[in-house]
Short mmCIF file of C-alpha atoms in Angstrom, two decimals:
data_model
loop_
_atom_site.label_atom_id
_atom_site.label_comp_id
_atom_site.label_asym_id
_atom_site.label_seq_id
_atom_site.Cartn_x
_atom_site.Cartn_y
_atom_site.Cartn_z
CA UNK T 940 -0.94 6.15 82.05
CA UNK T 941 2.90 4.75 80.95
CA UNK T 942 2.33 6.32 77.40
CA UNK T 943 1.25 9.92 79.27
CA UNK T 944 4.41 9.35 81.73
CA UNK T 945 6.81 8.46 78.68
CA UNK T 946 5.34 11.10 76.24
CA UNK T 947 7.41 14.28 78.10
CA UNK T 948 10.29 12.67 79.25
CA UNK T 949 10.99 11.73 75.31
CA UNK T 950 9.86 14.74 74.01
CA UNK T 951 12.37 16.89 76.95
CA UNK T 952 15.02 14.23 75.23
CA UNK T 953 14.50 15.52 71.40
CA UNK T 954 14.78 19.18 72.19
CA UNK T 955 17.59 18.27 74.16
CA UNK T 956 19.17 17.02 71.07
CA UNK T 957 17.93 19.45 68.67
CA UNK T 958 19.55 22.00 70.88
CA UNK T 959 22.71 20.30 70.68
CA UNK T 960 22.84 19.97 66.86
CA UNK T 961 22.01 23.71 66.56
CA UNK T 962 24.77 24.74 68.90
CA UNK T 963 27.15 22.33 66.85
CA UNK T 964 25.85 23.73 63.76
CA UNK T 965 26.92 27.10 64.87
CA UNK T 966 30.30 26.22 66.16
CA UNK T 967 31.09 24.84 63.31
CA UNK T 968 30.29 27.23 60.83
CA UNK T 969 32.04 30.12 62.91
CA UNK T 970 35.42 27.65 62.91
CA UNK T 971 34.76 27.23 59.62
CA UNK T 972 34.26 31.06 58.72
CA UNK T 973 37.11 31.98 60.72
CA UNK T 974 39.18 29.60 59.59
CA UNK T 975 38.75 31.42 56.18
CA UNK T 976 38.61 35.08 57.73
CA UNK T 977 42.19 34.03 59.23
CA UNK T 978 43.46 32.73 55.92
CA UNK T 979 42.32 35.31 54.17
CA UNK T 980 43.79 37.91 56.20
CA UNK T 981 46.82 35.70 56.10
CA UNK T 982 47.17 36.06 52.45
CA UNK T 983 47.04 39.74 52.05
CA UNK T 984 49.17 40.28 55.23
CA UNK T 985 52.22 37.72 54.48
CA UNK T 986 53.95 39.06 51.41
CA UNK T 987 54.52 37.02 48.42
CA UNK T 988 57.69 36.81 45.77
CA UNK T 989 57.56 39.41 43.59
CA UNK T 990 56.26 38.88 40.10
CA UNK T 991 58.69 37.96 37.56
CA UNK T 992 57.11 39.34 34.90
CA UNK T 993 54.42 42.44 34.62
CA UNK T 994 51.01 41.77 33.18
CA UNK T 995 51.69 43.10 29.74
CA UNK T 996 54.23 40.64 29.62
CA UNK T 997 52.06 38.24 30.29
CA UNK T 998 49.54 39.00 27.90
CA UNK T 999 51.79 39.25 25.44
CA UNK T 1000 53.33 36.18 26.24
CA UNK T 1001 49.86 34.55 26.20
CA UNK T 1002 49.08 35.67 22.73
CA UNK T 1003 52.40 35.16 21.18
CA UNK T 1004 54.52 32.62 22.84
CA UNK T 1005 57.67 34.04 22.19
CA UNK T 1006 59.47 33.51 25.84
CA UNK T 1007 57.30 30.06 26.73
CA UNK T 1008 58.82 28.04 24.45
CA UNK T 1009 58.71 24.11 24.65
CA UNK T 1010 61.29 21.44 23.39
CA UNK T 1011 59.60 19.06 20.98
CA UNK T 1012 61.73 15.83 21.99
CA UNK T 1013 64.84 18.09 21.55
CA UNK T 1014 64.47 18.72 17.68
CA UNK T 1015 63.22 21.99 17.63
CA UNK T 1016 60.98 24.66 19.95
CA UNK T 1017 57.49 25.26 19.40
CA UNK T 1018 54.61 26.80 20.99
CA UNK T 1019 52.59 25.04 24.09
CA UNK T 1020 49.63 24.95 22.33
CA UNK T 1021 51.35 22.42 20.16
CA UNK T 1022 52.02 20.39 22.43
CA UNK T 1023 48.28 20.31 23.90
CA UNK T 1024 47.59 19.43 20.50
CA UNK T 1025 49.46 16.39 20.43
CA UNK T 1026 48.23 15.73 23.58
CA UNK T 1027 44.69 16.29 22.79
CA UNK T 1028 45.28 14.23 19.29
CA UNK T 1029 46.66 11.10 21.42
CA UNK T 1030 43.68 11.45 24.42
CA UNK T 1031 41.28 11.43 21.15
CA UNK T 1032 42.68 8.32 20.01
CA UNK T 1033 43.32 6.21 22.52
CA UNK T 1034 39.97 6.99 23.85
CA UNK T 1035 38.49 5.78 20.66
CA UNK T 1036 40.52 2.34 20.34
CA UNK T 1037 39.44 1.94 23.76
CA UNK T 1038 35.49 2.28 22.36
CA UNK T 1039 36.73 0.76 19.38
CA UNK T 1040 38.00 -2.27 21.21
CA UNK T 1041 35.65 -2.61 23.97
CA UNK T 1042 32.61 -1.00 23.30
CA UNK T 1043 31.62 -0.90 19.66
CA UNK T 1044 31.64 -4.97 19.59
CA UNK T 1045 28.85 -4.69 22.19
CA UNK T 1046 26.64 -2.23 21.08
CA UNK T 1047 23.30 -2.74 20.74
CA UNK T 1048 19.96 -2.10 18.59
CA UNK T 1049 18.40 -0.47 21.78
CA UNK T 1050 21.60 1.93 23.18
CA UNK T 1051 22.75 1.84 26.83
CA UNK T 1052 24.11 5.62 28.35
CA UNK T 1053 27.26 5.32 27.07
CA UNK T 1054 25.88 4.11 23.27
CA UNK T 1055 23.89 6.64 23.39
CA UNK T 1056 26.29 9.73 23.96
CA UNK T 1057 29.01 8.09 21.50
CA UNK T 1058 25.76 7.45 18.54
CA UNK T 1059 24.68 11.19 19.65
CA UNK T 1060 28.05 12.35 18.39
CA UNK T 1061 28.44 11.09 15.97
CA UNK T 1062 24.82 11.15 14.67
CA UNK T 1063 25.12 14.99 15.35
CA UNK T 1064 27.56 15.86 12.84
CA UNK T 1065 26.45 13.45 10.34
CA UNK T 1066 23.19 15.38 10.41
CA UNK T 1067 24.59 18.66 9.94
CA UNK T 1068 26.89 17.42 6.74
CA UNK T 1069 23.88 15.86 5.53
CA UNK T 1070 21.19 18.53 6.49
CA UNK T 1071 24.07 21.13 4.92
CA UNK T 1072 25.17 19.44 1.82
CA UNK T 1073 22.46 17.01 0.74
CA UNK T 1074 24.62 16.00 -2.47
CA UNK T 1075 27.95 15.26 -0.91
CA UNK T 1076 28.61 15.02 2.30
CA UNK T 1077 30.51 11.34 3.38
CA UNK T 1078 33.68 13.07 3.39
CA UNK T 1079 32.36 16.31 4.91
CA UNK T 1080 30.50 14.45 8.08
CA UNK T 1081 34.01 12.67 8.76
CA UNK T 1082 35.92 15.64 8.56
CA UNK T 1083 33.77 17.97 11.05
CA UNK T 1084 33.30 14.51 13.56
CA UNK T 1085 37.26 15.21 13.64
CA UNK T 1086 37.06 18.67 13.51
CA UNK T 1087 34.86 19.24 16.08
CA UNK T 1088 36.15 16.85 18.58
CA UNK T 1089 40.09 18.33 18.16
CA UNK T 1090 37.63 22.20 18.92
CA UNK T 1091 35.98 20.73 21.91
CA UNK T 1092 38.26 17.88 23.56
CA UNK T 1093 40.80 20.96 22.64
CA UNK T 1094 38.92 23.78 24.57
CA UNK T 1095 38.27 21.74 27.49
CA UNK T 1096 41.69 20.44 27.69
CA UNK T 1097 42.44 24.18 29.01
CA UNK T 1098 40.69 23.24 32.27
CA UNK T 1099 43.09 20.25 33.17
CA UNK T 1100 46.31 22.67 33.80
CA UNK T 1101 48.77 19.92 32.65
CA UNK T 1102 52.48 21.57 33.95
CA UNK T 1103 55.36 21.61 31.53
CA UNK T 1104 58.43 23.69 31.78
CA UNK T 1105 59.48 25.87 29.41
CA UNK T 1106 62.69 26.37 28.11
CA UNK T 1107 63.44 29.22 29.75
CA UNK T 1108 62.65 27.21 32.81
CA UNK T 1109 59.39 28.69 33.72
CA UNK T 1110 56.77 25.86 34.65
CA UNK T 1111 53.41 26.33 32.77
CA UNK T 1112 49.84 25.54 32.21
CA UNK T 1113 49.38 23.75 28.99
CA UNK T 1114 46.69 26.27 27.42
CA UNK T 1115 44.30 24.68 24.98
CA UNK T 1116 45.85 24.01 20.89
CA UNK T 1117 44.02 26.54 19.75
CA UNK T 1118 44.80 29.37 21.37
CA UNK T 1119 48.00 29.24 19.69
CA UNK T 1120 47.54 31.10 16.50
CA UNK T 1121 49.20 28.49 14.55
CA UNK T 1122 46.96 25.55 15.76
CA UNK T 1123 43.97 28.31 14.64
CA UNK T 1124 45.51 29.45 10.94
CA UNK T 1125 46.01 25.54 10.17
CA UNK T 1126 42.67 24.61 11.00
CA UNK T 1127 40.81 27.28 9.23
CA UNK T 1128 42.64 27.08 6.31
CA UNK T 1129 42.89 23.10 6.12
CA UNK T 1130 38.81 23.35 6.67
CA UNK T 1131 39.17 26.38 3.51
CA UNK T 1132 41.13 23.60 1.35
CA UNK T 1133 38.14 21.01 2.50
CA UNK T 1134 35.50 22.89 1.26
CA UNK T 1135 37.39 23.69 -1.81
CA UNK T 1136 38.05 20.02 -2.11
CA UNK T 1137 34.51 19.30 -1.97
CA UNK T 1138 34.26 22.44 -4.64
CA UNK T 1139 36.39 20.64 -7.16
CA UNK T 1140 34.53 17.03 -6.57
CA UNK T 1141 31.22 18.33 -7.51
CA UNK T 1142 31.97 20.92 -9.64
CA UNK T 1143 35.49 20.82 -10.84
CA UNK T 1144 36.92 23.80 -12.22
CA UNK T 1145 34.11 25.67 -11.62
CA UNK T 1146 34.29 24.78 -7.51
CA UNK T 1147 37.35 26.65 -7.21
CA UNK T 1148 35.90 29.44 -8.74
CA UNK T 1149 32.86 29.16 -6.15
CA UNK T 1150 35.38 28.45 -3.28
CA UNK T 1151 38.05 31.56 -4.17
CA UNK T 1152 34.98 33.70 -4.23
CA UNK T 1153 35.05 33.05 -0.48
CA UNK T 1154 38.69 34.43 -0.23
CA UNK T 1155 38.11 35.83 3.02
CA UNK T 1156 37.10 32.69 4.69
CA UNK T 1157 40.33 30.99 5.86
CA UNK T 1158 41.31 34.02 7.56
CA UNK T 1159 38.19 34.97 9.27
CA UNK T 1160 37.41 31.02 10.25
CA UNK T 1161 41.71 30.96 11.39
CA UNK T 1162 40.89 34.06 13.66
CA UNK T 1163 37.84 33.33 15.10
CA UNK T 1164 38.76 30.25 16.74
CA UNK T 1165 41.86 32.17 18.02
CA UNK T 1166 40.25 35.33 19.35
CA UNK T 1167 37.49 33.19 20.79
CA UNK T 1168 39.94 30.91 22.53
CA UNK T 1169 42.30 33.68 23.35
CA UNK T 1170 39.96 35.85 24.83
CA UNK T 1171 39.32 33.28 27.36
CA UNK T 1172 42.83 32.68 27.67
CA UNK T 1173 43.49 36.23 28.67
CA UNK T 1174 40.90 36.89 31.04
CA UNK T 1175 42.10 33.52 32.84
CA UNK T 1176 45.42 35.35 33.18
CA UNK T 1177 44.06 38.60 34.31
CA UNK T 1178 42.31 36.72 36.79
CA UNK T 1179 44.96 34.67 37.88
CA UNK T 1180 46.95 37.37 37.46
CA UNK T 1181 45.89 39.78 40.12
CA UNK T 1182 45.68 37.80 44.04
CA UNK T 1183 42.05 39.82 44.66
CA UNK T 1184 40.29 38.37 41.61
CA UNK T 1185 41.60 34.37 42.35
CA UNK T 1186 38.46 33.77 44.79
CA UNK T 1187 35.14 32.28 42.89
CA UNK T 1188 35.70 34.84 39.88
CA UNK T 1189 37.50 32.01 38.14
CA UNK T 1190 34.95 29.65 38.23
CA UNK T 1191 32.84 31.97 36.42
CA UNK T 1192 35.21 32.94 33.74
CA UNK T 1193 36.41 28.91 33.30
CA UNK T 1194 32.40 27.97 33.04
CA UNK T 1195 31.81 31.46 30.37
CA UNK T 1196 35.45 31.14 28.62
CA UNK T 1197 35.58 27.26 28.46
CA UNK T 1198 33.09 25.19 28.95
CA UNK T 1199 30.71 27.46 26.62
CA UNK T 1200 33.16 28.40 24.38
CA UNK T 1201 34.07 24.85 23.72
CA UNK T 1202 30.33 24.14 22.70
CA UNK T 1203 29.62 27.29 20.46
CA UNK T 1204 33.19 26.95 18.56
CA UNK T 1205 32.49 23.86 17.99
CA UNK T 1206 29.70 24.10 16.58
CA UNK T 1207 30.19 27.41 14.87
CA UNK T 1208 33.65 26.38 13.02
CA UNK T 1209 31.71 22.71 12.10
CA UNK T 1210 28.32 24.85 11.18
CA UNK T 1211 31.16 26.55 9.14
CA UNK T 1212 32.54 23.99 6.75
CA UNK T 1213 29.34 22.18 6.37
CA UNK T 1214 27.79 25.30 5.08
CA UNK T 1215 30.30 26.76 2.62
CA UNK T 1216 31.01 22.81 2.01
CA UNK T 1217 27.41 22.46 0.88
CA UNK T 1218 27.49 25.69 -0.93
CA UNK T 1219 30.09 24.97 -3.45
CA UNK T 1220 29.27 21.16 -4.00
CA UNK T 1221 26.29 21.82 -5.38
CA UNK T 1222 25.25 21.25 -8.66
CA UNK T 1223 23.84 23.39 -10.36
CA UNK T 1224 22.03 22.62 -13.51
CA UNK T 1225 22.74 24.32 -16.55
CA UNK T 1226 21.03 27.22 -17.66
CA UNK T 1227 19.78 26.61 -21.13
CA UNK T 1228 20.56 30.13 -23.24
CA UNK T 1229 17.65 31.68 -24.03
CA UNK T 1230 17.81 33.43 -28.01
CA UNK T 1231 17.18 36.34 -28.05
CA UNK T 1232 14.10 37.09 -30.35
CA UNK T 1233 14.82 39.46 -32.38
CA UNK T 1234 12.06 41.51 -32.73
CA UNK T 1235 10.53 42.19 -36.13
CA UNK T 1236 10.09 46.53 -37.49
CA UNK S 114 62.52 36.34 3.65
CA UNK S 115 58.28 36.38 3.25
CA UNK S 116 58.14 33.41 4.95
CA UNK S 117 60.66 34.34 8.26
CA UNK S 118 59.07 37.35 8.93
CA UNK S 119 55.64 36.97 9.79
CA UNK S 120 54.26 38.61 12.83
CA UNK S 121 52.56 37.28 15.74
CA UNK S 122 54.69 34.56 15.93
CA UNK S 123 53.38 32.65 13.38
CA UNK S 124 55.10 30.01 12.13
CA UNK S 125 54.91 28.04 9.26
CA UNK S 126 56.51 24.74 10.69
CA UNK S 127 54.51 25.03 13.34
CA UNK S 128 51.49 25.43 11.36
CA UNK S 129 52.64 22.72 9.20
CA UNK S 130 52.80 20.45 12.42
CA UNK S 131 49.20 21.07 13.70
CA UNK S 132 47.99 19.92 10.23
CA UNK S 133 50.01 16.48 10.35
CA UNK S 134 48.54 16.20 14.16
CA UNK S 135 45.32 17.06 13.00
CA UNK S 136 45.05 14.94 9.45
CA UNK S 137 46.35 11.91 11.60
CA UNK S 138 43.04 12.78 13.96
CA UNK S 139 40.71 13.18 11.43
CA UNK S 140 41.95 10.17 10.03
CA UNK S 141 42.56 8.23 13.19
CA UNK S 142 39.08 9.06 14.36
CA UNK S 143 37.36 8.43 11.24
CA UNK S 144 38.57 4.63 11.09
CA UNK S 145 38.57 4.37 14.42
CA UNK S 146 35.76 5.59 15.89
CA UNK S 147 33.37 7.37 13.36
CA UNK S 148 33.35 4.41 11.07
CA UNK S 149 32.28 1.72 12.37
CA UNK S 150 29.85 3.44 15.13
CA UNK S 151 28.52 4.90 11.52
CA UNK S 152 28.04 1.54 10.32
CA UNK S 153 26.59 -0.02 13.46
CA UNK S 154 23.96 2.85 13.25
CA UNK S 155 23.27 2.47 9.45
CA UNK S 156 23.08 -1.46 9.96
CA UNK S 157 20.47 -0.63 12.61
CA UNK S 158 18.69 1.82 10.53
CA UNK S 159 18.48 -0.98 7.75
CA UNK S 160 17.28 -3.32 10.27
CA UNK S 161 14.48 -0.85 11.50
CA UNK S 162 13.45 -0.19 8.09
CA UNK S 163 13.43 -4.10 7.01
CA UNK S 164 11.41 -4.69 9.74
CA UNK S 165 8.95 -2.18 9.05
CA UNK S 166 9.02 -2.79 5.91
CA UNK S 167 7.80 -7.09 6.85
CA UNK S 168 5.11 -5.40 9.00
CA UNK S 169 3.90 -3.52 5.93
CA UNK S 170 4.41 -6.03 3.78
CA UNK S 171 2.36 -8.30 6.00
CA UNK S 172 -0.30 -5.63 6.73
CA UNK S 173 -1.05 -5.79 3.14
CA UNK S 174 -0.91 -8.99 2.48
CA UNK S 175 -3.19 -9.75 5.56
CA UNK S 176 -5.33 -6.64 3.62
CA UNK S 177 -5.24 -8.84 0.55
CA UNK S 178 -6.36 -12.01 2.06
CA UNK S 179 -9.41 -10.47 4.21
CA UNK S 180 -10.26 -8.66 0.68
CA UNK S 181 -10.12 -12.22 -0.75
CA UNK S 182 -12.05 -13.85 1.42
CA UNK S 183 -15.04 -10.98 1.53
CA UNK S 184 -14.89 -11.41 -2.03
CA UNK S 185 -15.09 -15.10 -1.90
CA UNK S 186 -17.76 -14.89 0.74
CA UNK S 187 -19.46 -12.53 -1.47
CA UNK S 188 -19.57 -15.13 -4.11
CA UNK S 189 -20.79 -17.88 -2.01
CA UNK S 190 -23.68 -15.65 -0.92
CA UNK S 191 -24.33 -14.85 -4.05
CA UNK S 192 -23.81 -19.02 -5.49
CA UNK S 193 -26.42 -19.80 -2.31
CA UNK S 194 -28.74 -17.41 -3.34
CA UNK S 195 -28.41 -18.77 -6.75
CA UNK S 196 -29.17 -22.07 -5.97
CA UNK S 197 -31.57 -21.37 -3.42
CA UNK S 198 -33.65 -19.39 -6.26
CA UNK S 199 -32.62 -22.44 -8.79
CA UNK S 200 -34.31 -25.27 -6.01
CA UNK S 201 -37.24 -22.74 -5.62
CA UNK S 202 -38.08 -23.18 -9.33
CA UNK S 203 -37.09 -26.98 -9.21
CA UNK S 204 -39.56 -27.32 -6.40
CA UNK S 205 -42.10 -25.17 -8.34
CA UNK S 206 -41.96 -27.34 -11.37
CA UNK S 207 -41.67 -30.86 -9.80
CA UNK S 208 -44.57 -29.76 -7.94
CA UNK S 209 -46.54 -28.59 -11.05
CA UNK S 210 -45.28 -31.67 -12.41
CA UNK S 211 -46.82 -33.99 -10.12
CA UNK S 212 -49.78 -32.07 -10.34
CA UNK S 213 -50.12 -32.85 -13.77
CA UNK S 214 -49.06 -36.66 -12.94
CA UNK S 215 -51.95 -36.68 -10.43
CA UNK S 216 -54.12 -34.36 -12.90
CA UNK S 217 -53.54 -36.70 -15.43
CA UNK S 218 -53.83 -40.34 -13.35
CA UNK S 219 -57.27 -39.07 -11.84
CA UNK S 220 -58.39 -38.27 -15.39
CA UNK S 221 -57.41 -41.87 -16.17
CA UNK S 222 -59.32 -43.43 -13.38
CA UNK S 223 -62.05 -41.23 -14.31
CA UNK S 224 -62.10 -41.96 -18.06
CA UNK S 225 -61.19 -45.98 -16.77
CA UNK S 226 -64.46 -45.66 -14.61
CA UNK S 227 -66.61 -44.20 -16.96
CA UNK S 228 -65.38 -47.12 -19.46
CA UNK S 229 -66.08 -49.53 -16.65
CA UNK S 230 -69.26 -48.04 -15.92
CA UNK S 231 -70.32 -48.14 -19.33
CA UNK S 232 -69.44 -51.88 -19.45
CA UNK S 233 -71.45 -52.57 -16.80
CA UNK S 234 -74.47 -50.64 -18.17
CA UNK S 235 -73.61 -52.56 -21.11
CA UNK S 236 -73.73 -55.81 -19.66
CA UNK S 237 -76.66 -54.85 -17.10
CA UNK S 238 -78.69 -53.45 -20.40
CA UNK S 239 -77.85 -56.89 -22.23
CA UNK S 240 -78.40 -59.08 -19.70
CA UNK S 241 -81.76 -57.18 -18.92
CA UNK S 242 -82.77 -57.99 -22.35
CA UNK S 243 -81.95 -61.37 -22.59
CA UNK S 244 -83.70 -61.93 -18.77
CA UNK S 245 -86.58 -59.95 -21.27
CA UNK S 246 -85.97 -62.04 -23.91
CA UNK S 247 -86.13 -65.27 -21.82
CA UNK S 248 -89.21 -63.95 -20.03
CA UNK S 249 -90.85 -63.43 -23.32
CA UNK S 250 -89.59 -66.53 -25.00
CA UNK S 251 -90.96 -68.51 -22.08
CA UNK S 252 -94.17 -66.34 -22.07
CA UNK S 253 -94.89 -67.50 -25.57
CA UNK S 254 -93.95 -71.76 -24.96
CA UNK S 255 -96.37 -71.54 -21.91
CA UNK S 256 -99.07 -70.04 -24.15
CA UNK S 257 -98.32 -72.02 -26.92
CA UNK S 258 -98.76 -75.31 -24.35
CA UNK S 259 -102.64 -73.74 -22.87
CA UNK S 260 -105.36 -71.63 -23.78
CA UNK S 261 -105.15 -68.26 -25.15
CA UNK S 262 -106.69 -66.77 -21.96
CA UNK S 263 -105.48 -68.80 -19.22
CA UNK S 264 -102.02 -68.46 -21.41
CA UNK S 265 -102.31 -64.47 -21.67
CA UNK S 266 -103.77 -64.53 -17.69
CA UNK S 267 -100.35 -66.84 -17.02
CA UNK S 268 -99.00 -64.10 -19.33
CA UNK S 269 -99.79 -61.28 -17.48
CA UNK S 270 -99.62 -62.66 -14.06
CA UNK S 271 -96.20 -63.69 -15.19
CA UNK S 272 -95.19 -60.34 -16.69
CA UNK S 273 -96.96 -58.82 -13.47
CA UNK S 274 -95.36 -60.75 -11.20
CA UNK S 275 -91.73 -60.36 -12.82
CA UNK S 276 -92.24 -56.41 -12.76
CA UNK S 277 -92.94 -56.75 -9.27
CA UNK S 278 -89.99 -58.39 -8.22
CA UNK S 279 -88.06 -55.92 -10.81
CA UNK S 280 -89.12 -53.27 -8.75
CA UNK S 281 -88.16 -54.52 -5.28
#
């Protein structure tokens, strides 16, 4: 009898509430969507400063830094993306003396999380000088750990948006190091004089035959990285560019342009030099000269 | 100048400082970083592979002993059956042994017997005849001392009377 004269009164109670939640639910979604309808309309109504500079400019500017110069401590000016590479050079370091110091002392035979990821890394590129160049490869698997952070740490660093100004006054995005072509032409061509290297310690004079054979290499390693970076690069400024395209678009093009190129030219410019690295170290073993029988009338 | 004119603003100082920056990462990062997490890994590696080496090491050697000791179990079967076969014929021969010992012992008491036996036929036989001989010799005094008749009656009745009590 009590539980049968409870029973409705609580279950009158829990629509009553679950009608109340709904109705809450829907008021604030429609603030919430109206709040953005109103901003929205806001932003196309209100008109903004006029662009300083057209979008060829831009582009141009993005690809050849020639107005967005930055003073290095006052000695000279140089692009931005050296600057992101000094920046991404001291991150890189003082995140490893901080693993150095702290972490590394600690590690263990079976590997926490962060082990783990750090022993990934560099058990990763170790493989791939190894599985690439079986004969020599100590060297090699040091060079491409470096490489391949400075490509990664380098690409990502992009997403940060660190301001500097400019000489010229204009306030910037740091872009990432290698999206200036410089930062691109001195790391394919200093991973071109590593392979050679390697060339001329396993084969001497004959390596830098094997390595010059691959003449087109520095260039086509240099320009990769750039147009892969820089193609990002401009399609973030197009984006940005143009008010219409600044809503969810660029989350798509930083995820495609960024985060995925950072991963494939990593591993393609690393892939790279562990390859042709392997290629020209190798020794070969000396083909005996066969004489020629002469055969007898 | 080659080296001033370059398009697309590239420069050669500039390239010249992303090389230092990036020698002094590879660098930094090799002793920094890549080293020694290198070494920690190959130090665990060897560690692994010491370890599984012991275990193997041990496996055989635990292989080695259980072969040892089938083998040595093998032989003691074999040593038991070999002295089980060796008691066997021990047995066998102590028995045929005392066989002979008992052959040879019953043989004696036989041959002793039929010496002893012979003795007493012997004596029996010799004292028979001298009982004879008295028998006669007294036979002959007693009819030397009467008549001939009542002498050979006596005699007779004597000789009779001595058979008699011979055969009872």
């Amino acid at each position: 009898m009590i539980l049968a004269s409870i029973l409705p009164i609580e279950k009158i109670g829990m629509e009553e509430v679950s009608l109340v939640s709904k109705k809450r639910k829907i008021i604030s979604w429609s603030v919430f969507l109206g709040l953005i309808a109103v901003l929205l309309v806001l932003v196309f109504v209100i008109p903004g400063n006029e662009k300083t500079e057209s979008i060829q400019e831009t582009m141009q500017d993005a690809v050849l830094h020639e107005r967005g110069l930055i003073s290095l401590f006052g000695l000279i000016n140089v692009n931005p993306g050296l600057i992101s590479g000094f920046l991404v050079t001291i991150i890189l370091l003082v995140f490893a003396v901080i693993v150095r110091i702290f972490f590394i002392p600690k590690f263990k035979y079976v590997p926490g999380k962060f082990q783990l990821l750090i022993e990934q890394a560099v058990g990763f590129f170790d493989d791939l000088a190894v599985s690439n160049s079986p004969h020599h490869n100590k060297f090699l698997s040091c060079y491409i750990f470096g490489a391949g952070a400075y490509i990664f740490v380098g690409t990502l660093f992009e997403l940060v948006g660190i301001q500097v100004v400019a000489v010229n006054g204009v306030s910037m995005a740091l872009p990432a190091p290698l999206s200036d072509i410089n930062g691109a032409i001195a790391i394919g061509c200093f991973s071109y004089l590593v392979i050679m290297a390697g060339g001329i310690y396993a084969n001497k004079a004959k390596g830098v035959l094997l390595t010059l054979k691959e003449f087109s290499l520095p260039i086509s390693m240099s320009f990769r990285l750039f147009g892969a970076l820089l193609s990002g690069l401009l399609v973030s400024e197009l984006v940005y560019y143009y008010l219409q395209l600044s809503f969810i678009l660029p989350v798509i093009v930083g995820v495609l342009f960024t985060l995925i190129h950072a991963l494939v030219q990593t591993y393609v410019l690393t892939m790279l030099t562990a390859l042709f690295y392997g290629e020209v170290s190798e020794v070969k073993p000396k083909k005996k000269k066969e004489k020629k029988v002469k055969a007898s009338i | 100048m080659f080296l001033a004119n370059i398009p697309l603003n590239i420069d050669w100082q500039q390239i010249l400082l992303h090389l230092l920056n990036f020698v002094i990462l590879v660098g930094g990062l090799y002793f920094i970083l890549f080293n020694p997490v290198k070494k920690f890994m190959d130090k665990r590696k060897a560690h692994y592979e010491e370890m599984d080496k012991k275990a193997v090491d041990t496996l055989s050697s635990v292989k080695d002993k259980e072969r040892e000791i089938n083998e040595k179990l093998a032989n003691l079967n074999q040593e038991l059956e070999n002295k089980k076969v060796a008691a066997s014929k021990e047995i066998a021969s102590l028995k045929e042994a005392q066989l002979a010992e008992a052959q040879k012992q019953a043989e004696e008491i036989i041959s002793k017997a039929t010496i002893a036996a012979e003795k007493e036929k012997e004596k029996i036989i010799t004292s028979a005849n001298k009982e004879i001989r008295n028998l006669v010799s007294e036979g002959m005094k007693k009819v030397m001392s009467s008549s001939e008749d009542e002498a050979i009656d006596d005699f007779v009745k004597t000789f009779e009377g001595s058979k008699k009590d011979g055969s009872n």
